[in-house]
Coordinates of N, CA and C in Angstrom, one line a residue:
X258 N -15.8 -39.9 -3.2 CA -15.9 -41.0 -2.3 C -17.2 -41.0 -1.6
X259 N -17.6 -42.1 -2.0 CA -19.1 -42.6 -0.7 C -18.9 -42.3 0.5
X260 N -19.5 -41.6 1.2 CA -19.9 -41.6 2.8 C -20.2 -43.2 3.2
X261 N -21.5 -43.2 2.8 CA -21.3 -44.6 3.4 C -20.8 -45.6 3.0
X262 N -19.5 -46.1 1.6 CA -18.7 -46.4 1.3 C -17.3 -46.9 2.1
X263 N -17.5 -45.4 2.7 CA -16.1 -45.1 3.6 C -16.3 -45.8 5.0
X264 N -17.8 -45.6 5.4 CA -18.1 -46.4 6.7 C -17.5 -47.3 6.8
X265 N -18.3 -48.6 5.5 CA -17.9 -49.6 5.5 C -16.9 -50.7 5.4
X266 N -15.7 -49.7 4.6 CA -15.0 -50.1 4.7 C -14.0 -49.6 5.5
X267 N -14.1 -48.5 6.1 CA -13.3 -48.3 7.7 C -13.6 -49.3 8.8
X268 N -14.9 -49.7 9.1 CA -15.4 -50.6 10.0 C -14.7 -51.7 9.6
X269 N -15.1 -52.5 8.1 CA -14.4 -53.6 7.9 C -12.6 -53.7 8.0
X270 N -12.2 -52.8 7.7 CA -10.7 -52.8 8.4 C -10.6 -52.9 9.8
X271 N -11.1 -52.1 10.4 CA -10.8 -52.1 11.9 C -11.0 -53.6 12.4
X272 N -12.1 -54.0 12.0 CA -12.6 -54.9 12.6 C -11.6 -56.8 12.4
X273 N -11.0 -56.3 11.2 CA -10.2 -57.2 11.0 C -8.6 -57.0 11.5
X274 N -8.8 -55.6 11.5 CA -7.2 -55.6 12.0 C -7.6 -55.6 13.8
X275 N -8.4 -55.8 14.5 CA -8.5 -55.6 15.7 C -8.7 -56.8 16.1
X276 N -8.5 -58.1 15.1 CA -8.6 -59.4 15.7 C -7.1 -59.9 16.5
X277 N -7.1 -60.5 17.2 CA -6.2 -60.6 18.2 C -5.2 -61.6 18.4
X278 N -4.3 -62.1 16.8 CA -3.9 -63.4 16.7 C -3.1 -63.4 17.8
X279 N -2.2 -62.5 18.5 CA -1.1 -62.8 19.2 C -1.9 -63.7 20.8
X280 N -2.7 -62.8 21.1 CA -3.6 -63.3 22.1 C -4.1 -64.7 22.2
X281 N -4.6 -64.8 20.8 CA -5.6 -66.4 20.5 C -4.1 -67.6 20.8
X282 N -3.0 -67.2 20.1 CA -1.9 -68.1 19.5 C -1.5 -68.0 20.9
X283 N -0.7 -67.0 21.9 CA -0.4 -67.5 23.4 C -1.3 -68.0 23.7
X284 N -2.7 -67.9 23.7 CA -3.7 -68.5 25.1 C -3.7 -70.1 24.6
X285 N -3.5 -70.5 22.8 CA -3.5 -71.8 22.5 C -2.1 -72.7 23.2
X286 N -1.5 -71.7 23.4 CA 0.0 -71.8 24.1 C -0.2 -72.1 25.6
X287 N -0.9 -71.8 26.4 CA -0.8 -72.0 27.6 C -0.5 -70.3 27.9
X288 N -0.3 -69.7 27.5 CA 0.1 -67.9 28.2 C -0.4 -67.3 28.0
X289 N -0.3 -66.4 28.9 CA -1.1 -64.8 28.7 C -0.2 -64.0 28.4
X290 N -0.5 -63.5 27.3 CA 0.5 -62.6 26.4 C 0.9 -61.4 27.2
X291 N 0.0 -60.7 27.9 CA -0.3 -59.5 28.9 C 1.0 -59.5 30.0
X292 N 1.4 -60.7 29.9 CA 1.9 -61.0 31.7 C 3.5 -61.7 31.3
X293 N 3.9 -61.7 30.1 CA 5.2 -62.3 29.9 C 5.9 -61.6 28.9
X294 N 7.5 -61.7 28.7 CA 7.9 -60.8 28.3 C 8.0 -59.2 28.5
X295 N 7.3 -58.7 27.4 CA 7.4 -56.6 27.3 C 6.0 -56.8 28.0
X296 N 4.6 -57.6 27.5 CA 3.4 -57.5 27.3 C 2.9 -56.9 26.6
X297 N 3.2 -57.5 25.5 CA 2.6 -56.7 24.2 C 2.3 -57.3 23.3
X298 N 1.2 -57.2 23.2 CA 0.3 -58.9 22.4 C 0.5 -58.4 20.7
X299 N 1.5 -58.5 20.1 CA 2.4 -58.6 18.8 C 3.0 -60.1 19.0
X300 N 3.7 -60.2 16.9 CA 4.3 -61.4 17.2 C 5.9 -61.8 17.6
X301 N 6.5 -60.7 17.9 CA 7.4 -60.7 18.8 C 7.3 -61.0 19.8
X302 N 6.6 -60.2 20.8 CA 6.3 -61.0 22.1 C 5.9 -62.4 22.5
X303 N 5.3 -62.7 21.0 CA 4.4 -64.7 20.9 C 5.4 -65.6 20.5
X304 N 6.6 -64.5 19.9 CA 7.6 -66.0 19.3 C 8.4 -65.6 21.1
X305 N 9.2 -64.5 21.5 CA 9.7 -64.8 22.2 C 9.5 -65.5 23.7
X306 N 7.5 -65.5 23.9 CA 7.2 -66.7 24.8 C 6.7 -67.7 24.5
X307 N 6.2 -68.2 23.4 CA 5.5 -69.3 22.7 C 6.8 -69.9 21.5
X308 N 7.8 -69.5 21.3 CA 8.5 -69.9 20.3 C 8.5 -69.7 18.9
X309 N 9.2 -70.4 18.3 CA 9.7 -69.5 16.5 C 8.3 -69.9 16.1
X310 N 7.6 -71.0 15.9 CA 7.0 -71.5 15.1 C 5.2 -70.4 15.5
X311 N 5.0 -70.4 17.0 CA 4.1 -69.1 17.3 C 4.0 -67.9 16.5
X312 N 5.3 -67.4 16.9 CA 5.6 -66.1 16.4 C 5.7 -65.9 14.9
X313 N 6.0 -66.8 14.1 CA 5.8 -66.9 12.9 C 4.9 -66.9 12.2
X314 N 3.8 -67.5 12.8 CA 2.4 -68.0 12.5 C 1.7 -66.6 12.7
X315 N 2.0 -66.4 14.0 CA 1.2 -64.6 14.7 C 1.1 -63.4 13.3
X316 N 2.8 -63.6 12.8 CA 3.1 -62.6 12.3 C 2.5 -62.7 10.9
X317 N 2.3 -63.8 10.4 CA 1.6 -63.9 8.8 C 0.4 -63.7 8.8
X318 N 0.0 -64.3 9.9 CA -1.2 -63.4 10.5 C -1.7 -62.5 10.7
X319 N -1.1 -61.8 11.3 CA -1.1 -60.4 11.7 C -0.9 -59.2 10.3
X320 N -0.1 -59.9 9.7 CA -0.2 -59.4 8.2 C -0.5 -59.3 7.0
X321 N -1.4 -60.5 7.0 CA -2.3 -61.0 6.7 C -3.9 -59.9 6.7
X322 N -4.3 -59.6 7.6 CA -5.0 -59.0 8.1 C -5.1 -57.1 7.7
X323 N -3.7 -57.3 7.3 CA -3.5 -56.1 6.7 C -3.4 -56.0 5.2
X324 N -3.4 -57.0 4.7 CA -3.6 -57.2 3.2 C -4.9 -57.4 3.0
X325 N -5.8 -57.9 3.5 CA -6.8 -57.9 3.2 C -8.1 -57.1 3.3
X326 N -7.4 -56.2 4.2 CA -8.3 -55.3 4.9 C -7.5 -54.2 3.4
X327 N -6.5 -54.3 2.4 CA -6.3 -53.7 1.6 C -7.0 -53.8 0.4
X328 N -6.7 -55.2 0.2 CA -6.6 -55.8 -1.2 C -7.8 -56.3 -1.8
X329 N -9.1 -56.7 -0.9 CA -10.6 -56.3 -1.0 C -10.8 -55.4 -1.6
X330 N -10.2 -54.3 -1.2 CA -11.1 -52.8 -1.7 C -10.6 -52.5 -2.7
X331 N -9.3 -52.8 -2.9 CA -8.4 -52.2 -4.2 C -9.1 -53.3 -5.3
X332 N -9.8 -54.8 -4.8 CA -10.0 -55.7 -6.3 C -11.6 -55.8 -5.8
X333 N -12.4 -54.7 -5.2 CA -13.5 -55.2 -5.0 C -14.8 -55.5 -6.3
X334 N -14.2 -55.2 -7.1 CA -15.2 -55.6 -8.3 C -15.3 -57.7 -8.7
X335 N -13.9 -57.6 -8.6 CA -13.6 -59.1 -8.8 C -14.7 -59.7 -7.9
X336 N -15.0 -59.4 -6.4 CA -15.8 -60.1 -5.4 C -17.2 -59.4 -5.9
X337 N -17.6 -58.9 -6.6 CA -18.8 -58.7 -7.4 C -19.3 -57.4 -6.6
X338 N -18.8 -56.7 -5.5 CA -18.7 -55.2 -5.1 C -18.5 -54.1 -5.6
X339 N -19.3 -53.2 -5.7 CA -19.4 -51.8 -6.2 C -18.8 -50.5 -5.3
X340 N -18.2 -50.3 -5.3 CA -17.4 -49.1 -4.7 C -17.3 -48.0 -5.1
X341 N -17.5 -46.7 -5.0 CA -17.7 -45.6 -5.4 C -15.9 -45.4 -6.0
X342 N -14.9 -45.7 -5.0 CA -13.3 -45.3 -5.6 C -12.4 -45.7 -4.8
X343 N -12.9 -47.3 -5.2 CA -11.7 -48.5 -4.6 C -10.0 -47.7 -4.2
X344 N -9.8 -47.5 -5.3 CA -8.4 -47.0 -5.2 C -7.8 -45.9 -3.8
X345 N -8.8 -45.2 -3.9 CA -8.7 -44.3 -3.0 C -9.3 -45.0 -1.3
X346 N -10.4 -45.4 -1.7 CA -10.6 -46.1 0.1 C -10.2 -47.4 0.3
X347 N -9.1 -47.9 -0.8 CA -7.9 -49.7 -0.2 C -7.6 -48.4 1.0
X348 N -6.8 -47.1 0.7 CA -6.2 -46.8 1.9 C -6.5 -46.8 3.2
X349 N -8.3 -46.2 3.0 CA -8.8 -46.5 4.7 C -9.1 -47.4 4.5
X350 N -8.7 -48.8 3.8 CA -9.1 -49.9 4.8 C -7.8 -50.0 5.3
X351 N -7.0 -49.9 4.9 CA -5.6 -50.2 5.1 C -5.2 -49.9 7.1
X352 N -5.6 -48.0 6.7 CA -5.1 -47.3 8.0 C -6.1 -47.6 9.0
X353 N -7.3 -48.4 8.6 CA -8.4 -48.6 9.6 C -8.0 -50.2 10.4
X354 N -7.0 -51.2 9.2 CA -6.9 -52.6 9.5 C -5.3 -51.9 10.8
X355 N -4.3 -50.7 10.5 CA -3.4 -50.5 11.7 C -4.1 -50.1 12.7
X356 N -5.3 -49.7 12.5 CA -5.7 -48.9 14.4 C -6.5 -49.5 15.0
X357 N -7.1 -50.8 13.8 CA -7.7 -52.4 15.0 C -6.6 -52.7 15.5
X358 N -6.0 -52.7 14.6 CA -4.7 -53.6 15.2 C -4.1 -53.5 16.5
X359 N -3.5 -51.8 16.7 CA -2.8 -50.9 17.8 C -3.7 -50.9 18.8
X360 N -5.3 -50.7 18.6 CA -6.4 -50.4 19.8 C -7.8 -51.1 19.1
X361 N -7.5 -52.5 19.6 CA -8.6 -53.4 19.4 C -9.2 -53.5 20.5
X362 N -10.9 -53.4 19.6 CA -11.7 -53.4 20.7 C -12.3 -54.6 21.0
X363 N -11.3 -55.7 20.7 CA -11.4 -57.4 21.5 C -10.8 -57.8 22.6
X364 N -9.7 -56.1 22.9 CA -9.1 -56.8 24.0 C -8.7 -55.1 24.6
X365 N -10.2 -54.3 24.7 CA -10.1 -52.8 25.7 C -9.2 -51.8 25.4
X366 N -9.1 -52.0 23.8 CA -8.4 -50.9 22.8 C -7.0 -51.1 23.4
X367 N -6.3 -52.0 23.5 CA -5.0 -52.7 23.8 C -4.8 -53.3 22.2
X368 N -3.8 -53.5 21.8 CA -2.8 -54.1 20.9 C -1.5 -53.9 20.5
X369 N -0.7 -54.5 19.4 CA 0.7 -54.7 18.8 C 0.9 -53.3 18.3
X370 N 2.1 -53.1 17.8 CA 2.7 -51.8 17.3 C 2.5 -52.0 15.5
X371 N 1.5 -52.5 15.2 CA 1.7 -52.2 13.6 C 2.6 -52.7 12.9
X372 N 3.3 -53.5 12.8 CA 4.5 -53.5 11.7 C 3.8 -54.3 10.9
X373 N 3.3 -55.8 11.6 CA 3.1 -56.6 10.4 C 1.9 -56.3 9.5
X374 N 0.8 -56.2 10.9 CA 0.2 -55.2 9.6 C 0.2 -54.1 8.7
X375 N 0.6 -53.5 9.0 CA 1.4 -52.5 7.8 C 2.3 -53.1 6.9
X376 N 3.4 -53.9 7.2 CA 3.8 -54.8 6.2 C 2.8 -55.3 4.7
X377 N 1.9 -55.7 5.9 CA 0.8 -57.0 4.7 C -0.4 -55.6 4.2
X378 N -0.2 -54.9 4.6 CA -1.4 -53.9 3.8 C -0.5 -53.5 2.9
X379 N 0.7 -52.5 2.8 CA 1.1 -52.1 1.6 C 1.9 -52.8 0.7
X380 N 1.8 -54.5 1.2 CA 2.4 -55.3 -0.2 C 0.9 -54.9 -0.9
X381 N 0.0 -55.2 -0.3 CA -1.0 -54.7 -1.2 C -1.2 -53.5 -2.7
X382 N -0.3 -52.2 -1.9 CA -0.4 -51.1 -2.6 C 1.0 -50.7 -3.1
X383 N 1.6 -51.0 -2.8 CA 3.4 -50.4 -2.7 C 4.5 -51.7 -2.7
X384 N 4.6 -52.4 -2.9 CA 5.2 -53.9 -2.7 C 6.7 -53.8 -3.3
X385 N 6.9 -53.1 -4.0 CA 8.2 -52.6 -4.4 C 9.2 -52.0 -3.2
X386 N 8.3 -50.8 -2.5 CA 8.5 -50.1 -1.7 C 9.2 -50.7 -0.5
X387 N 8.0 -51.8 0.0 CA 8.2 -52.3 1.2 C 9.1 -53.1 1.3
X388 N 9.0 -53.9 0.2 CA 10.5 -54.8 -0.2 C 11.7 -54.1 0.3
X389 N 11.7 -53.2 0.0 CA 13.0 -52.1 0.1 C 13.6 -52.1 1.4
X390 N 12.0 -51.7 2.5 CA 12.0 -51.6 3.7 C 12.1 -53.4 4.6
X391 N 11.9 -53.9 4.0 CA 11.9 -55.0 4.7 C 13.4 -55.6 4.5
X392 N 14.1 -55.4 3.4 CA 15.8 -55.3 3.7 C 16.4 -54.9 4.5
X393 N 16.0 -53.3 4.4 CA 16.4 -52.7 6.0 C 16.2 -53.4 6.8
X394 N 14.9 -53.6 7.4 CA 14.9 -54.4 9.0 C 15.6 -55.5 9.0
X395 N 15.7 -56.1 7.8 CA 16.9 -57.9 7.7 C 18.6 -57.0 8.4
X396 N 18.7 -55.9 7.5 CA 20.1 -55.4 7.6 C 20.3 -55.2 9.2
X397 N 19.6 -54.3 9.5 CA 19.6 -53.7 11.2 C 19.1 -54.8 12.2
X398 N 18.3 -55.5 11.7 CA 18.2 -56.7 12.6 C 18.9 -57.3 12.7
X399 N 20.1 -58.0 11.9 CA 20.9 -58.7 11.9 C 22.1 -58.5 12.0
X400 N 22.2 -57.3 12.1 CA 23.5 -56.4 13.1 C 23.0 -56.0 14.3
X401 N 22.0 -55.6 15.1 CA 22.0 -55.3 16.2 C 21.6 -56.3 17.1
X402 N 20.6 -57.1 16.5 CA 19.7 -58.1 17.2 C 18.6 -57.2 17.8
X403 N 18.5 -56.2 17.3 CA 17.5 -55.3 18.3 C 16.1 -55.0 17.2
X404 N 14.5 -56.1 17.6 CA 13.7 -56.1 16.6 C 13.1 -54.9 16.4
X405 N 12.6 -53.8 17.6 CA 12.5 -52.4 17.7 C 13.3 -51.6 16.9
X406 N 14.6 -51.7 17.1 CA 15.3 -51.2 16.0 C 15.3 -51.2 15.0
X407 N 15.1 -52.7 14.3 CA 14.8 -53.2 12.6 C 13.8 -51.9 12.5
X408 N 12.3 -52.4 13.3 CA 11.4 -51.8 13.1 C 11.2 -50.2 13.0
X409 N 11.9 -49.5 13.6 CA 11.9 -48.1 13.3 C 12.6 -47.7 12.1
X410 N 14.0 -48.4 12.2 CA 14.5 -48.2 10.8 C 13.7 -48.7 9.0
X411 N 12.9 -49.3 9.5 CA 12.2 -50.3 8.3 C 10.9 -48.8 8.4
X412 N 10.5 -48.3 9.2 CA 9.7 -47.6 9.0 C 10.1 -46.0 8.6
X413 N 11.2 -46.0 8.6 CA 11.6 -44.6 8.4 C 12.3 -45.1 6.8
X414 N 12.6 -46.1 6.9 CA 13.0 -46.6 4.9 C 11.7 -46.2 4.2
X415 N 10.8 -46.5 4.6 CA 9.3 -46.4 3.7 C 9.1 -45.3 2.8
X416 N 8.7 -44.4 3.5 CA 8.7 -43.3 2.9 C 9.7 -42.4 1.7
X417 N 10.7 -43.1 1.9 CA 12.0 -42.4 1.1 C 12.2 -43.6 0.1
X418 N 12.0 -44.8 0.0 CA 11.4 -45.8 -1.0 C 10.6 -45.5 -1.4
X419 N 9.1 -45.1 -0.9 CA 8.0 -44.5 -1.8 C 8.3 -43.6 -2.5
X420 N 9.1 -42.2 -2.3 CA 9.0 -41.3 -3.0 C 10.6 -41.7 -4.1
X421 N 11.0 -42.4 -4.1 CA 12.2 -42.6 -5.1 C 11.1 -43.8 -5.7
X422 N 10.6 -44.5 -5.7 CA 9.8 -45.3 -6.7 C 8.4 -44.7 -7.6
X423 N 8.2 -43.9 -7.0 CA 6.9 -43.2 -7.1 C 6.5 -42.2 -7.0
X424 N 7.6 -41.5 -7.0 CA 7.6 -39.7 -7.2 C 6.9 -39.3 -5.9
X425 N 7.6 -37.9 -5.8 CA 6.9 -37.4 -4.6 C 6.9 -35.6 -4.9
X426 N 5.8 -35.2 -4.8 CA 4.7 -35.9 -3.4 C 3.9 -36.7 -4.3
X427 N 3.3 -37.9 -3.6 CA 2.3 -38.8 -3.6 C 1.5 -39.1 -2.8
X428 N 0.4 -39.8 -3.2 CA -0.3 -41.0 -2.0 C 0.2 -41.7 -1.2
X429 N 1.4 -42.4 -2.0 CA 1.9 -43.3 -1.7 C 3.6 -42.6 -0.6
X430 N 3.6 -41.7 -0.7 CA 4.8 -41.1 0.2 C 4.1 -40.7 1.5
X431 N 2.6 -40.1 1.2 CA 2.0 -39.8 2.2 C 1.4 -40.8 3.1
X432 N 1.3 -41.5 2.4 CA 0.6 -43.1 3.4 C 1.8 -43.8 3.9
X433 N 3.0 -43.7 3.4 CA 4.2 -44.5 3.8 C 4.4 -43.6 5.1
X434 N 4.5 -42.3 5.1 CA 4.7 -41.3 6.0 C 3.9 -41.4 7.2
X435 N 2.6 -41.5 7.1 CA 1.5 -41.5 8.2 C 2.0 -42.9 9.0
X436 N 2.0 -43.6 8.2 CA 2.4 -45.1 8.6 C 3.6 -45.3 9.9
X437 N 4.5 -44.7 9.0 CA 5.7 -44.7 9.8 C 5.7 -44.0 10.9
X438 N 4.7 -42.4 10.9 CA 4.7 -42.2 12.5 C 4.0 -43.1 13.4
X439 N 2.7 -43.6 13.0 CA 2.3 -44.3 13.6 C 3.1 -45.4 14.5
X440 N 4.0 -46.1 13.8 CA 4.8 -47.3 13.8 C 5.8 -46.8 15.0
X441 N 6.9 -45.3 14.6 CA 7.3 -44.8 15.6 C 6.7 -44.6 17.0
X442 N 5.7 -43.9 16.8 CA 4.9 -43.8 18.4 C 4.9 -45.0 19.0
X443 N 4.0 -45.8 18.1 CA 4.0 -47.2 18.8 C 5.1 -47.4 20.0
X444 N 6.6 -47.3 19.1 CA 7.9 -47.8 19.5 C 8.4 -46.8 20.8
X445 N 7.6 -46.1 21.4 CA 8.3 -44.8 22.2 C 8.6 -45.2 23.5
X446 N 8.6 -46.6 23.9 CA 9.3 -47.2 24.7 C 10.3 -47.4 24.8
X447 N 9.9 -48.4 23.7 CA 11.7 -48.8 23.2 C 12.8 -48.2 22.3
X448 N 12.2 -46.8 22.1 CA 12.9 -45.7 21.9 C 13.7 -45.6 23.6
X449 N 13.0 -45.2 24.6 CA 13.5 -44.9 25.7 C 14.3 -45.8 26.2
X450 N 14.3 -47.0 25.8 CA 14.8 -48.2 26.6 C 16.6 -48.7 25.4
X451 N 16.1 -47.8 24.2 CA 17.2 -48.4 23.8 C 18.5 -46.9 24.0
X452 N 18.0 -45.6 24.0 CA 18.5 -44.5 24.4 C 19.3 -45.0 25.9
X453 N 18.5 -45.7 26.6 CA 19.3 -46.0 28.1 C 20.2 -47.4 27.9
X454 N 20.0 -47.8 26.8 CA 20.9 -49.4 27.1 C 20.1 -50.7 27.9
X455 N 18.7 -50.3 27.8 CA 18.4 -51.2 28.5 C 17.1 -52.4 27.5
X456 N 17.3 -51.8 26.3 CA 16.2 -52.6 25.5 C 17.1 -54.1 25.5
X457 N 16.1 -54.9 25.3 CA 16.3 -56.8 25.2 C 16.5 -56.7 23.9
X458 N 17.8 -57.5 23.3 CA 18.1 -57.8 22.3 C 17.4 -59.3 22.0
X459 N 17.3 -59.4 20.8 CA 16.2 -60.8 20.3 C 17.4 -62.3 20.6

């Protein structure tokens, strides 16, 4: 792998995952994402102050962002780019488009907890996998109403989907893995808040 390969396309991940749809979509809204709800400029927080059609838009966005910050690097020949080993750095663009995303520096290394983007990057690489996981979150979301919940459980499905689809050990168990702690930490609030009974159901 390229050194300066790797720059490039770590910068170009970050840079796109540190764009700030939840922020742009409340402020088009009239609100400050900072100051309502949890404050947590994801598209949970945009649908539940801006409405379905916000939060829906945030989120395909927001995952969006994560596929592309993938799926460039994995087909960069098609866009007439030379890459030393696409295959191997889709992943940092991938993990570079979750940590604009979590600590963007559009808005003072503040942002969302990753899901959608992580979502829309490993349809990119794993699409099987995530499928898997995104049943989960339908299942637990729709028994508890709790979207934190979907989400930790959708992120702890990943990895145990990757490695039954794709043998393990892999890249793909290992990136499903990184991912999911990520996703967990993110959630270490509403770990605490749902441990006490006090998390908001959707």
């Amino acid at each position: 792998m390229d050194f300066l390969d790797f720059i490039i396309v770590a910068a170009t991940g970050y840079l796109l995952g540190a764009i700030p749809f939840a922020v742009i979509i409340a402020r088009f809204c009239g609100v400050n994402i900072f100051k309502v709800g949890s404050g947590n400029p994801g598209a949970t927080n945009v649908k539940r102050s801006c409405g379905k059609w916000a939060g829906n838009i945030c989120f395909i966005l927001d995952a969006a962002k994560g596929f592309l910050a993938t799926f460039w690097v994995f087909h960069s020949e098609f866009f007439g780019i030379q890459l030393s080993d696409p295959q191997s750095l889709c992943y940092v663009g991938l993990v570079s488009a979750i940590i604009g995303h979590s600590f963007s520096v559009f808005i003072k290394f503040r942002g969302g907890k990753g899901v959608a983007t992580s979502i829309g990057g490993l349809l990119a690489v794993m699409w099987a996998a995530i499928l898997i996981a995104l049943i989960v979150w339908l299942v637990v979301f729709y028994s508890t109403r709790y979207v934190s919940l979907a989400s930790i459980a959708m992120a702890i499905s990943m990895p145990v989907a990757a490695a039954f689809l794709y043998g393990c050990p892999g890249v793909h168990v290992y990136l499903s893995l990184a991912i999911a702690a990520v996703i967990i930490y993110r959630h270490r609030s509403n770990i605490s808040r749902l441990i006490k009974g006090t998390e908001n159901r959707f």
